[in-house]
Backbone as JSON, one array per atom type, in Angstrom:
{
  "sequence": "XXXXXXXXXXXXXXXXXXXXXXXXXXXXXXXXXXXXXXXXXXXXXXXXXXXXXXXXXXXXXXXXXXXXXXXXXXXXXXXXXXXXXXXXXXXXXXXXXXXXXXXXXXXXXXXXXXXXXXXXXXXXXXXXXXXXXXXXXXXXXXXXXXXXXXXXXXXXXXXXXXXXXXXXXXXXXXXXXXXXXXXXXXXXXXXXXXXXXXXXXXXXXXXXXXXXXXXXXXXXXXXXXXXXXXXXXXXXXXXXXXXXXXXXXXXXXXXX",
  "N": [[-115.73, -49.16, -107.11], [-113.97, -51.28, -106.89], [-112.25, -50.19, -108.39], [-111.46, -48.78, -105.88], [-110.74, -50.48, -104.34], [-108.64, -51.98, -104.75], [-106.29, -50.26, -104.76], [-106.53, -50.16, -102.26], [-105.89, -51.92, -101.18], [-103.15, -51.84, -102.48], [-101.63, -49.8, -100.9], [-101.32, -51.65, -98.76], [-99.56, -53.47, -99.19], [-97.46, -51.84, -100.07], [-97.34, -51.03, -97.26], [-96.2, -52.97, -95.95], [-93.55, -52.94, -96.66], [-92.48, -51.06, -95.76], [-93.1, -51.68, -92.98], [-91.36, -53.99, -92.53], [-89.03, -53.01, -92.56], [-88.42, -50.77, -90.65], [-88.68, -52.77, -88.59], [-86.35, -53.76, -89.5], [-84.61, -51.52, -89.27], [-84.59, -50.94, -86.58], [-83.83, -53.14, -85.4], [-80.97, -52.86, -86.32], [-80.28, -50.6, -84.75], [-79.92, -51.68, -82.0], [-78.64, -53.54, -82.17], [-75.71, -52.52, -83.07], [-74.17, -51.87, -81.22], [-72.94, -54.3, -80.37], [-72.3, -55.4, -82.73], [-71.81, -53.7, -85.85], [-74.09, -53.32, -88.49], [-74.91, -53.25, -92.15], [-78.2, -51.48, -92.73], [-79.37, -52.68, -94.61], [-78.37, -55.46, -94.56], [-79.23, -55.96, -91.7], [-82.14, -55.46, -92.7], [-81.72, -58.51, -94.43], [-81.2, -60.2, -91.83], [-83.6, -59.48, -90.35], [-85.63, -60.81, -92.07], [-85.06, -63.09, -92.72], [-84.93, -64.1, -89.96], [-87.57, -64.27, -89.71], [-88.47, -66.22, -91.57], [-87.29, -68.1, -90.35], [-88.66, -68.67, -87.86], [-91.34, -69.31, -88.35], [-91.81, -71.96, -87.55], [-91.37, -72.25, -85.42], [-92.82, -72.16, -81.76], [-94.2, -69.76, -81.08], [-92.77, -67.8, -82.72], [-90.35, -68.38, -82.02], [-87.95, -69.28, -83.2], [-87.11, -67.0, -84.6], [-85.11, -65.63, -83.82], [-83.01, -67.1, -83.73], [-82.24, -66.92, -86.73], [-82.4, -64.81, -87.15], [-79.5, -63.49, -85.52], [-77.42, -65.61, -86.82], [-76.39, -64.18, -89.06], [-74.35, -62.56, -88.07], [-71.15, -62.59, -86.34], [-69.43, -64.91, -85.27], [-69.17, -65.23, -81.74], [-70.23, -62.99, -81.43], [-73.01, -63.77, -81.62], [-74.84, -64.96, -79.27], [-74.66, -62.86, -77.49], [-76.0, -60.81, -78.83], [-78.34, -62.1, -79.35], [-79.7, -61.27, -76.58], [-79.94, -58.27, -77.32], [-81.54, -58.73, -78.68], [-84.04, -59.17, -77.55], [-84.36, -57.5, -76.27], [-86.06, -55.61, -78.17], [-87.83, -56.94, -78.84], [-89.3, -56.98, -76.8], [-89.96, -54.36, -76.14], [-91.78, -54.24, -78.27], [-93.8, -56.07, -77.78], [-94.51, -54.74, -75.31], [-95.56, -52.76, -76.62], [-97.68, -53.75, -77.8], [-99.44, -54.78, -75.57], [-100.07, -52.35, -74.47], [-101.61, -50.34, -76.4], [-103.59, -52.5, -76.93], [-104.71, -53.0, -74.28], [-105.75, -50.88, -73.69], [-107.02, -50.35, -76.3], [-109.08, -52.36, -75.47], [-109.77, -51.41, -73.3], [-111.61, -49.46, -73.77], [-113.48, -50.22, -75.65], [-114.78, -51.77, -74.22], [-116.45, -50.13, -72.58], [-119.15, -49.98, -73.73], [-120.31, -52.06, -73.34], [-122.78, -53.77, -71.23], [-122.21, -54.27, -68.36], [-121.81, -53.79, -64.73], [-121.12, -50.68, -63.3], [-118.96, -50.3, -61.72], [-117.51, -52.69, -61.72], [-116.8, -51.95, -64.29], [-114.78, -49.27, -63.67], [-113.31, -50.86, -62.15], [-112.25, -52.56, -64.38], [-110.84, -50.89, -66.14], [-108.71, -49.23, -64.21], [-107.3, -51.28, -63.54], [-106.37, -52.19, -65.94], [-105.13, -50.07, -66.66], [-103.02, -50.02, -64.18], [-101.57, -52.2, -64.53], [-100.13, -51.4, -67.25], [-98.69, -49.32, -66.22], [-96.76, -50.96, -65.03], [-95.58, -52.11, -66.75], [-94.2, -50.22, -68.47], [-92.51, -49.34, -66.52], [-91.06, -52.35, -65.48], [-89.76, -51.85, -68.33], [-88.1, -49.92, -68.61], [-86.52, -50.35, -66.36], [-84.98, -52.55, -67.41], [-82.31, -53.09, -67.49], [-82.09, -54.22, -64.77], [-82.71, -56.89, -65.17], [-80.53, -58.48, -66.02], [-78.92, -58.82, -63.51], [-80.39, -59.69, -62.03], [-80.59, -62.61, -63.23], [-77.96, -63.29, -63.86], [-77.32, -64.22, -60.48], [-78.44, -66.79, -61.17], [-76.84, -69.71, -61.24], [-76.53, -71.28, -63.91], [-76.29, -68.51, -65.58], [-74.43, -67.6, -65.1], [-71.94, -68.71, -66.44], [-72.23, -67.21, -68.86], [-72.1, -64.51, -68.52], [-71.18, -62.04, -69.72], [-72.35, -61.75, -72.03], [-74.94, -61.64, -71.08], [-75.1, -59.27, -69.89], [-75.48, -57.49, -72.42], [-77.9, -56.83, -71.4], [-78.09, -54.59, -70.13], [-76.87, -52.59, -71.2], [-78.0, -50.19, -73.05], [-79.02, -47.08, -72.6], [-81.69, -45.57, -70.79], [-82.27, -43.42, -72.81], [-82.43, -44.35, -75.38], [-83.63, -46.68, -74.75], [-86.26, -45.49, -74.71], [-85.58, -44.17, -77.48], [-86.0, -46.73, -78.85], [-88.81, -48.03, -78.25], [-90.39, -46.28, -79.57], [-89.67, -47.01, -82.06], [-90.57, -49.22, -82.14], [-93.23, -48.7, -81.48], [-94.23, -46.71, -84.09], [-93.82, -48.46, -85.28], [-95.88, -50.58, -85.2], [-97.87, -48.81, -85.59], [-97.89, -48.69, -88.22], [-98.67, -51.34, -89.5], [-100.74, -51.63, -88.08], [-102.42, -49.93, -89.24], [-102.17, -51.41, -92.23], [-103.71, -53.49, -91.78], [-106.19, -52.86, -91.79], [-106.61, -51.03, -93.31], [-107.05, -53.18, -95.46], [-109.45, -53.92, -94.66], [-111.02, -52.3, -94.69], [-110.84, -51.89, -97.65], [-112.37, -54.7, -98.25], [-114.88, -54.51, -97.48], [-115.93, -53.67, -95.1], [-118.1, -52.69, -93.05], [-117.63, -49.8, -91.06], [-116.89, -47.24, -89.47], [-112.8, -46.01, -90.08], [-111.26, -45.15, -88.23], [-113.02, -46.62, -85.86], [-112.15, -48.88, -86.46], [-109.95, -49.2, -85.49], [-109.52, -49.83, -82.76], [-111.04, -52.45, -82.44], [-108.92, -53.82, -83.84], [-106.72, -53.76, -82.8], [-106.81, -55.04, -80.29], [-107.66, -58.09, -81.47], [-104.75, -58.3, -82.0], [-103.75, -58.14, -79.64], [-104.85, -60.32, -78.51], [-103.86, -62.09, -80.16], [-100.87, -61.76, -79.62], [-100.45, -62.83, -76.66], [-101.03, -65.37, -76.9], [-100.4, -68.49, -77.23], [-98.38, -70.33, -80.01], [-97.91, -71.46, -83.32], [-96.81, -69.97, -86.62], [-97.9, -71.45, -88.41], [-100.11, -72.16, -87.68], [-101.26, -70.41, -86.35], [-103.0, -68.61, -88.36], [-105.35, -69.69, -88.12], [-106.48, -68.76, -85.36], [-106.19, -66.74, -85.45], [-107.64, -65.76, -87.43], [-110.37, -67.05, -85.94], [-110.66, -65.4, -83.95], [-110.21, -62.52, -84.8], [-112.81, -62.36, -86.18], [-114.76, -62.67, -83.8], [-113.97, -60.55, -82.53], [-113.52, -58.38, -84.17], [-116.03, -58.71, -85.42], [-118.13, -57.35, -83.95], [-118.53, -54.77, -84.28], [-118.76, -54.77, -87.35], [-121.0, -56.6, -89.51], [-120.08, -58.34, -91.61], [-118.76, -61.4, -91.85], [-116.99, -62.94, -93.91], [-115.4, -61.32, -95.15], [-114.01, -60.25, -93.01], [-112.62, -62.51, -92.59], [-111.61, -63.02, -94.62], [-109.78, -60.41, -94.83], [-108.09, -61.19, -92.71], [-106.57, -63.48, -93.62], [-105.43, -62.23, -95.56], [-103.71, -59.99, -94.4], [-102.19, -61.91, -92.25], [-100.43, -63.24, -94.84], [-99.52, -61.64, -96.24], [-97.7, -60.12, -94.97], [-96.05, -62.62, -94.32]],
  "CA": [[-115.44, -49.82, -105.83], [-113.36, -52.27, -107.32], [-110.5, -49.85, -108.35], [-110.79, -48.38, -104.46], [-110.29, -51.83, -103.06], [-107.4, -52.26, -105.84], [-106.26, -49.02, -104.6], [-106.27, -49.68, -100.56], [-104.88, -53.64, -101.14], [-101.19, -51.81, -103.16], [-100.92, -49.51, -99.94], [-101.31, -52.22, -97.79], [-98.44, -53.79, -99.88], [-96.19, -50.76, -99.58], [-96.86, -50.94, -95.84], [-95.51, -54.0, -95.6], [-92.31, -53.01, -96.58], [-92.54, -50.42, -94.71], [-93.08, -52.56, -91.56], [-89.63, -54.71, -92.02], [-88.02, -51.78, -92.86], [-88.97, -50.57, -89.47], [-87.95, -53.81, -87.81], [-84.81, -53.81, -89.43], [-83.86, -50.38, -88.53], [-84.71, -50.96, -85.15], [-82.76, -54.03, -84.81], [-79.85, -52.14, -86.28], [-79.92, -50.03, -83.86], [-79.72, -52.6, -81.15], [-76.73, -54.6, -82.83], [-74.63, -51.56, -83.73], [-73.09, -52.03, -80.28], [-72.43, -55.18, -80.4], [-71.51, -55.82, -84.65], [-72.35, -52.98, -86.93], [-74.58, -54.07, -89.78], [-75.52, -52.07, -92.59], [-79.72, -51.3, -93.11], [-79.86, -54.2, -95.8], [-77.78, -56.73, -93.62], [-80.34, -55.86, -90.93], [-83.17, -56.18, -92.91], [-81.86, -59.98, -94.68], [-81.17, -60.72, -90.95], [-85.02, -60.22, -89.85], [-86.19, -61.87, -92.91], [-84.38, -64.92, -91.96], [-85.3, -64.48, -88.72], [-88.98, -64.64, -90.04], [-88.31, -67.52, -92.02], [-87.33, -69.59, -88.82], [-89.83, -68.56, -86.74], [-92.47, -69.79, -89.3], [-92.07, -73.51, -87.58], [-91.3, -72.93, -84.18], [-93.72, -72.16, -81.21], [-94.68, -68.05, -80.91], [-91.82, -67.18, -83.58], [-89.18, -68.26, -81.13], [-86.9, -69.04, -84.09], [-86.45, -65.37, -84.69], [-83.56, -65.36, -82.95], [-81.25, -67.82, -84.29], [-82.69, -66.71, -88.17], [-81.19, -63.34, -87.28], [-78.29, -63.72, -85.45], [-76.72, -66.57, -87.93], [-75.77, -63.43, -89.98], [-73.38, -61.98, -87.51], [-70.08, -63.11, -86.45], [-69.86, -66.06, -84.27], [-68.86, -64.88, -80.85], [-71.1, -61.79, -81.05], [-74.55, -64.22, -81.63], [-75.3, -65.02, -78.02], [-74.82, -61.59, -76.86], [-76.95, -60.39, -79.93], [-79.69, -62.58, -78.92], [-80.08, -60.47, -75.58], [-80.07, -57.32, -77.59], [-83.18, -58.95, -79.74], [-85.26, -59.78, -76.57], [-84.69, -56.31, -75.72], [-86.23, -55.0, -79.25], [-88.75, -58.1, -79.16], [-90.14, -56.85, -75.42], [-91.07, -53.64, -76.85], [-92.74, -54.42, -79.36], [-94.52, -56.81, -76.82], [-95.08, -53.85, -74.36], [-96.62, -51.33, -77.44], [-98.77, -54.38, -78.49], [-100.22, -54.74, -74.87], [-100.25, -50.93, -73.76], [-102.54, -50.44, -77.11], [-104.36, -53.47, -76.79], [-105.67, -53.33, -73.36], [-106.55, -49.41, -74.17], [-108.45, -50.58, -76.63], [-110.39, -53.08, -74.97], [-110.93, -50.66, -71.88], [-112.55, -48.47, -74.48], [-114.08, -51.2, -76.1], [-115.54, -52.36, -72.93], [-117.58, -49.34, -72.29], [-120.25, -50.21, -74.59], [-121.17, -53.37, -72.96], [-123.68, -53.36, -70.13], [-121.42, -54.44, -66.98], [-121.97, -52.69, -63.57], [-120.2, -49.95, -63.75], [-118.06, -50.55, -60.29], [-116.68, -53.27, -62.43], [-115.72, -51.06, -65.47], [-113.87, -48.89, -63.27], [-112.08, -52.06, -61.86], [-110.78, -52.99, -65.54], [-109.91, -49.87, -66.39], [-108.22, -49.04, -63.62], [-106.5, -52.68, -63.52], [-105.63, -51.71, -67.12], [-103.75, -48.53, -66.21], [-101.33, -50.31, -63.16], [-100.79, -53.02, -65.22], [-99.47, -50.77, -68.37], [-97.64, -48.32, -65.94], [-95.73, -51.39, -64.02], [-94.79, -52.64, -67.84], [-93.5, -49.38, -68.64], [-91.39, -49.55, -65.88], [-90.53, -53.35, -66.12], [-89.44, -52.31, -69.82], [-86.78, -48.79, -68.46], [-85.26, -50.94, -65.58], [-84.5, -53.95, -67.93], [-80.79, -53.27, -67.15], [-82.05, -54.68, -63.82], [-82.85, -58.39, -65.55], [-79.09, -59.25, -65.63], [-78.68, -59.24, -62.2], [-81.22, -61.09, -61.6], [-79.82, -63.52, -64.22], [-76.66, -63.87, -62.85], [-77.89, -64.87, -59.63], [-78.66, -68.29, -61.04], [-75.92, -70.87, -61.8], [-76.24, -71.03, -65.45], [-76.22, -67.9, -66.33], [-73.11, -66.93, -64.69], [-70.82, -68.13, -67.29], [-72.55, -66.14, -69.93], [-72.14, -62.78, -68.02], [-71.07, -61.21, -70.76], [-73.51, -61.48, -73.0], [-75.98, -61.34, -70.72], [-74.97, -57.61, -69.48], [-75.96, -56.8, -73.26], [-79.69, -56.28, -71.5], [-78.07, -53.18, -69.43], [-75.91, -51.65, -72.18], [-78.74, -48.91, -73.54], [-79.61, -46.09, -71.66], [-83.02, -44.83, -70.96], [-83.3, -42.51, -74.1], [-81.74, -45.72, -76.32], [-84.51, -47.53, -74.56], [-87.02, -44.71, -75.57], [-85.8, -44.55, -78.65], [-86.49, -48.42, -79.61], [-90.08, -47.98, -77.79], [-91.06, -45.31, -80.21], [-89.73, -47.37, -83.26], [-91.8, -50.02, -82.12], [-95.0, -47.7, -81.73], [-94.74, -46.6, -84.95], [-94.56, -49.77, -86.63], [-97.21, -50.88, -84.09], [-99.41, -47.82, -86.59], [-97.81, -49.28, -89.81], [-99.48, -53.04, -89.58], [-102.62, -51.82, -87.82], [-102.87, -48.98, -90.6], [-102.01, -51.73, -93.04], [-104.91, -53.88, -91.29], [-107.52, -51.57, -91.35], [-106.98, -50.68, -95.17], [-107.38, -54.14, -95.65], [-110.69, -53.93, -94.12], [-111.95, -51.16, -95.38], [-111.13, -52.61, -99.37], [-113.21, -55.57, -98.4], [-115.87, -53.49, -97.34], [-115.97, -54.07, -93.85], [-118.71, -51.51, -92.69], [-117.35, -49.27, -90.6], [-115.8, -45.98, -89.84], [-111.99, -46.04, -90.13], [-110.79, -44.56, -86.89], [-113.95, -47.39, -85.43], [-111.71, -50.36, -86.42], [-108.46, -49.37, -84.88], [-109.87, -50.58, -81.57], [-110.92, -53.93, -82.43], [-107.92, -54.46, -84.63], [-105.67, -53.56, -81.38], [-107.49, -56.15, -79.22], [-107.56, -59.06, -81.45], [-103.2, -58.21, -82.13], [-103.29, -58.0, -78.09], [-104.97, -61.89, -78.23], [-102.66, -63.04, -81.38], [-99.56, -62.3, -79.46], [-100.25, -63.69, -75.92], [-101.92, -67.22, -77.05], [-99.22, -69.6, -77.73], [-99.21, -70.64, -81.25], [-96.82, -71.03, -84.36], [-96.93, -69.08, -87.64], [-99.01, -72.07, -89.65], [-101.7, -72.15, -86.97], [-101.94, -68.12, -86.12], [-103.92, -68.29, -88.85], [-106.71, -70.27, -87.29], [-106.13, -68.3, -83.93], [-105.83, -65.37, -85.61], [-109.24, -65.92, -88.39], [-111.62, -66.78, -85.38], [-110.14, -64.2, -83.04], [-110.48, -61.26, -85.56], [-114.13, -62.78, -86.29], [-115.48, -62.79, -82.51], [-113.91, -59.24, -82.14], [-114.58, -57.14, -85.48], [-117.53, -58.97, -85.81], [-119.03, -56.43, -83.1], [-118.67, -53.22, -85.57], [-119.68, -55.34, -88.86], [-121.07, -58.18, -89.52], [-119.61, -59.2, -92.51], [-117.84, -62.21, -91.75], [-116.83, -63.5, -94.87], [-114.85, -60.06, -94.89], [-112.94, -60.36, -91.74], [-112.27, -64.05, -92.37], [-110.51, -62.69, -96.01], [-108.53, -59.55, -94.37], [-107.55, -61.52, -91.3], [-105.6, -63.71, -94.1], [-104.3, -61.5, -96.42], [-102.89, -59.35, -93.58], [-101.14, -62.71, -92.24], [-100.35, -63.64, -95.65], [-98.84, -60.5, -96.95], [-96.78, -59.82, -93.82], [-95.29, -63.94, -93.62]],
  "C": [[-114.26, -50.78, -105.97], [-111.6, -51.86, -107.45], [-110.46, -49.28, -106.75], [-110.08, -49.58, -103.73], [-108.98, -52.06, -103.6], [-106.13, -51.22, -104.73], [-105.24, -49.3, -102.84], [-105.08, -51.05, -100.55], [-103.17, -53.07, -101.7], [-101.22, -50.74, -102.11], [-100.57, -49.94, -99.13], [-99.59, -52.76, -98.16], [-96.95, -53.49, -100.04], [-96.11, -50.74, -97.99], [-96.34, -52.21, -95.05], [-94.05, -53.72, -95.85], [-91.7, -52.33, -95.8], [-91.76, -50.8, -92.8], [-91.97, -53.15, -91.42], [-89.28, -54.13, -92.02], [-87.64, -51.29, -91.22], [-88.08, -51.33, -88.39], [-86.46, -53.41, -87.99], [-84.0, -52.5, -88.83], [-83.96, -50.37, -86.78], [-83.85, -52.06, -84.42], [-80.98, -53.52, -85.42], [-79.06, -51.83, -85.82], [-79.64, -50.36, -82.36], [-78.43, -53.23, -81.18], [-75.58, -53.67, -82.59], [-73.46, -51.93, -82.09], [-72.46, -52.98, -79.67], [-71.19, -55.84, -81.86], [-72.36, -55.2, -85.0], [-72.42, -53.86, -87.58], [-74.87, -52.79, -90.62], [-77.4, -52.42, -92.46], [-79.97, -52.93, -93.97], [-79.49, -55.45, -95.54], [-78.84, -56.7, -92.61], [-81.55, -56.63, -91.68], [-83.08, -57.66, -93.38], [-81.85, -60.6, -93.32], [-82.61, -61.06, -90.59], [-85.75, -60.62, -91.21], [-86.57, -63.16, -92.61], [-85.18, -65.24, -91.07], [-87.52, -65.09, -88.58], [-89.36, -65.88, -90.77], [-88.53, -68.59, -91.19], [-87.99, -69.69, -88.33], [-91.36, -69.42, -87.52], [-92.49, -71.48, -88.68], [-91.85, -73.95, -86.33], [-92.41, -71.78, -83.32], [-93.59, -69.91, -80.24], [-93.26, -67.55, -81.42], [-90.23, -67.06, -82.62], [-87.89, -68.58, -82.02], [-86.52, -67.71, -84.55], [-85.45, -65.22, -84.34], [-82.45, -65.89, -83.4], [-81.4, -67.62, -86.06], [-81.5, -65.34, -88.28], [-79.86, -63.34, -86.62], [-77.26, -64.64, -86.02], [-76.35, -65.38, -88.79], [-74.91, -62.06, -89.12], [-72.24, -62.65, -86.92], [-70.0, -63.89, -85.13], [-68.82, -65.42, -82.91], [-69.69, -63.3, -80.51], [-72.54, -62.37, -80.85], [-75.4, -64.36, -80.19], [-75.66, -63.58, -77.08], [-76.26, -60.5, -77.95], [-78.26, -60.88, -79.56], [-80.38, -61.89, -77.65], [-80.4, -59.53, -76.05], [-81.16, -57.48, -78.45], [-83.96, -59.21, -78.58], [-84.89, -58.59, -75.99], [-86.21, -55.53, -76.88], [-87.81, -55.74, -79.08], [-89.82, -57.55, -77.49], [-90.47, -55.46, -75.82], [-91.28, -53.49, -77.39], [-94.09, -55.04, -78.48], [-95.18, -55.92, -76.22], [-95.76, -52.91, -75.48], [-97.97, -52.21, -77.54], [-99.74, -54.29, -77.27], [-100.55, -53.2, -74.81], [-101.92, -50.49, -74.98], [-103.48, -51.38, -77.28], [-105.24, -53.67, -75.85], [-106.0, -51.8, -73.56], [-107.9, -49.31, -74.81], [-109.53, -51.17, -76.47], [-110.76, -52.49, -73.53], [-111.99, -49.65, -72.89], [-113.49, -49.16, -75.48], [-115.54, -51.59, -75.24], [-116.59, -51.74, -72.05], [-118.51, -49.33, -72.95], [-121.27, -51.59, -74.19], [-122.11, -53.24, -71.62], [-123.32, -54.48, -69.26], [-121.88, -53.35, -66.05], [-120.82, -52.02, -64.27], [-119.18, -49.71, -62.73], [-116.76, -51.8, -60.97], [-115.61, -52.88, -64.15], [-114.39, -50.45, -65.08], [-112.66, -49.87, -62.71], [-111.39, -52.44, -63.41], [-110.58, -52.13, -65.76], [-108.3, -49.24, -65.79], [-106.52, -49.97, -63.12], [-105.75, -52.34, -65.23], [-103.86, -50.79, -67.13], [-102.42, -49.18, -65.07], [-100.67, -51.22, -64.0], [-99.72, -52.43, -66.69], [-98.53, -49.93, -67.52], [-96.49, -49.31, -65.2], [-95.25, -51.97, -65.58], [-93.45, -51.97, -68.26], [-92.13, -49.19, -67.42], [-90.21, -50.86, -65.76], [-89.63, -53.42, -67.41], [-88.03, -50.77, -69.11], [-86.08, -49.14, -67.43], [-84.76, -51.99, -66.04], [-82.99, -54.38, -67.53], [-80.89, -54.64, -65.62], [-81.81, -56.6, -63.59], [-81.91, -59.03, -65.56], [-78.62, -59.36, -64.49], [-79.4, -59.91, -61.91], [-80.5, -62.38, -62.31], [-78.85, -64.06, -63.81], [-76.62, -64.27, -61.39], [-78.01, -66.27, -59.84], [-77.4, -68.68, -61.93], [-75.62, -71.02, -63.23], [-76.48, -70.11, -65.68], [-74.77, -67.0, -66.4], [-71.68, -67.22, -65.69], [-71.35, -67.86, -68.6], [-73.0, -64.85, -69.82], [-72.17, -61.79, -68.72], [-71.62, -60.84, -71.75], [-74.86, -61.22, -72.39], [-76.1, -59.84, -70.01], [-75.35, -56.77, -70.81], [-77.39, -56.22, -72.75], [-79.64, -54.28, -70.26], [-76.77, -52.22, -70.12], [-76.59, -50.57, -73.0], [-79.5, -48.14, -72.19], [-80.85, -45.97, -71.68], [-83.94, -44.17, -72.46], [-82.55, -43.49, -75.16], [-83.06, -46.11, -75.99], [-86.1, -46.71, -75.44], [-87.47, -44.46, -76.8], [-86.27, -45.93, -79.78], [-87.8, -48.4, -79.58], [-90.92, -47.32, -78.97], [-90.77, -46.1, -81.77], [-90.51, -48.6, -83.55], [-93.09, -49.79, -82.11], [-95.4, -47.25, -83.53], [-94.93, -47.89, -86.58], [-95.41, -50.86, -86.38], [-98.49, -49.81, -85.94], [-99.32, -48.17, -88.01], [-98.79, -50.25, -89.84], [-100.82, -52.91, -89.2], [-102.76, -50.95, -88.89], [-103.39, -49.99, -91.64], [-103.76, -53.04, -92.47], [-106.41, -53.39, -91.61], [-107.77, -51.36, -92.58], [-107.62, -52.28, -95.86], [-108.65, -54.45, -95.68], [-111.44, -53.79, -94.74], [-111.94, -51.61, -97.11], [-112.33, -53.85, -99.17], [-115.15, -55.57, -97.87], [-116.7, -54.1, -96.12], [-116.77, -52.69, -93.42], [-119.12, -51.07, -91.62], [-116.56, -48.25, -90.02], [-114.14, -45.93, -89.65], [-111.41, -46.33, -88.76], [-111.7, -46.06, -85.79], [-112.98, -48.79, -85.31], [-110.37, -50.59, -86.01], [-108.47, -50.34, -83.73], [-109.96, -52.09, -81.57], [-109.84, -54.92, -83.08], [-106.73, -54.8, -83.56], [-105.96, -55.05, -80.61], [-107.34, -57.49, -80.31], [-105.82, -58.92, -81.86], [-102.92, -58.66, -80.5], [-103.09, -59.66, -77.89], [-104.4, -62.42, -79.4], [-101.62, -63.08, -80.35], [-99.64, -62.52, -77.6], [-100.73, -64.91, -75.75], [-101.17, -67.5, -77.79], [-99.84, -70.52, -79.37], [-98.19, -70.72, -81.84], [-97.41, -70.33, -85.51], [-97.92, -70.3, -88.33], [-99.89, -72.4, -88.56], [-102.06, -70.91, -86.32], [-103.04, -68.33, -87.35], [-105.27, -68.67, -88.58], [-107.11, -69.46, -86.62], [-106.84, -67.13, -84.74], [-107.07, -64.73, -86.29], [-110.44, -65.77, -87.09], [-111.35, -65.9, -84.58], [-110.93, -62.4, -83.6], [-112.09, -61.49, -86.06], [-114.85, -62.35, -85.21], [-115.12, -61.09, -82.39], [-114.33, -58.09, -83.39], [-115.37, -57.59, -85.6], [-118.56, -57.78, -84.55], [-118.83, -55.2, -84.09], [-119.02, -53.7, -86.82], [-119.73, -56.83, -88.88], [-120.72, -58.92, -90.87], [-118.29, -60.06, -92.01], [-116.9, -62.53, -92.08], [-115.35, -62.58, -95.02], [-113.94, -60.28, -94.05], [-112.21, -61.14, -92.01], [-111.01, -63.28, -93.57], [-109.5, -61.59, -95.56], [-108.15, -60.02, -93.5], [-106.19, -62.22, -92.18], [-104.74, -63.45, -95.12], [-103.39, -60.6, -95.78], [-101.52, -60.56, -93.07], [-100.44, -63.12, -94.11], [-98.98, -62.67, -96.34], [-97.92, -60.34, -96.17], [-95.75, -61.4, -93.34], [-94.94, -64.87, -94.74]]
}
């Protein structure tokens, strides 16, 4: 048992690199049309950018961590093209998150007039995101509309400079490193012998990621947030506590 847990803890390890890897190629591919970077300039950029964020309030230093390693007159416009990258990631985390707590949520004994209401409330709310996230071009007009934003037009038209299948393509590099971290989650779990079937703990892993990233917080108190959160919610498929409490902070730990 000892070498499996050994075993699941050095894939988790590899899927951490994985996971920036991920990032960085995805913010890459965002930049390139503003200031090519190579892959390894990318990734020291979101490093950084993880660095900063570590002290300010829901990793809002991200932004000036990573753009400080591009050329001054491209950073402002760069920062639009990261709050493109940074909103879906946002939109995979909800779309999977409230999924899993509509499917979550059928196990509890609610009328069932009210199931169909969250479910249903689930579904408009994920299909008006998805749209919110392929008219983004639209957000700079709005933008420019107000007074200050008008003389930073130019950088702020970076949020309608990717097409549809650009936009697509970012969505999907955020989904799959959405399956890296919960993968890498889950193995975590399962080494500490969290008992329950694999596929069983995607769900609750989804749902407490959903309530990490809309409850305001910084990186040295997520872990609080983040400990009783993942407690109250995997604690419904096992009750080892002790368990949760230890993969809730080796997942933050390993990943910050």
């Amino acid at each position: 048992e000892d070498n499996d847990a050994i075993y699941l803890l050095s894939i988790s390890l590899f899927l951490m690199i994985i996971n920036w890897s991920i990032e960085a190629a995805k913010w890459k591919f965002l930049i390139t049309k503003i200031s090519p970077v190579s892959f390894f300039q990318s990734l020291n950029a979101v490093l950084s950018g993880v660095t900063f964020s570590f002290f300010t309030p829901n990793r809002m230093g991200e932004f000036a961590g990573r753009v400080l390693h591009l050329p001054e007159g491209t950073r402002l416009r760069a920062t639009f093209a990261t709050i493109i990258g940074n909103i879906s990631q946002l939109i995979v985390t909800i779309l999977v998150g409230t999924a899993a707590a509509g499917s979550i949520i059928q196990f509890f004994e609610i009328n069932q007039s009210l199931k169909w209401l969250i479910v249903g409330s689930v579904v408009i709310i994920n299909f008006m995101l998805m749209i919110f996230y392929f008219k983004i071009s639209a957000i700079d007009k709005l933008l420019l509309k107000i007074k200050f934003f008008k003389q930073f037009e130019f950088h702020v038209h970076a949020l309608s400079a990717y097409s549809k299948t650009e936009l697509a393509k970012v969505l999907l590099l955020s989904f799959i490193r959405y399956l890296v971290f919960s993968t890498q989650y889950v193995l975590i779990l399962k080494a500490l012998n969290i008992g329950a079937y694999w596929l069983d703990l995607y769900f609750p892993v989804a749902v407490v990621f959903l309530f990490i990233t809309v409850m305001p917080s910084i990186a040295l108190t997520e872990l609080a947030i983040r400990t009783s959160v993942a407690v109250a919610i995997i604690g419904l498929v096992s009750g080892n506590n002790l368990g949760i409490l230890e993969a809730s902070f080796i997942v933050w730990f390993i990943n910050l």
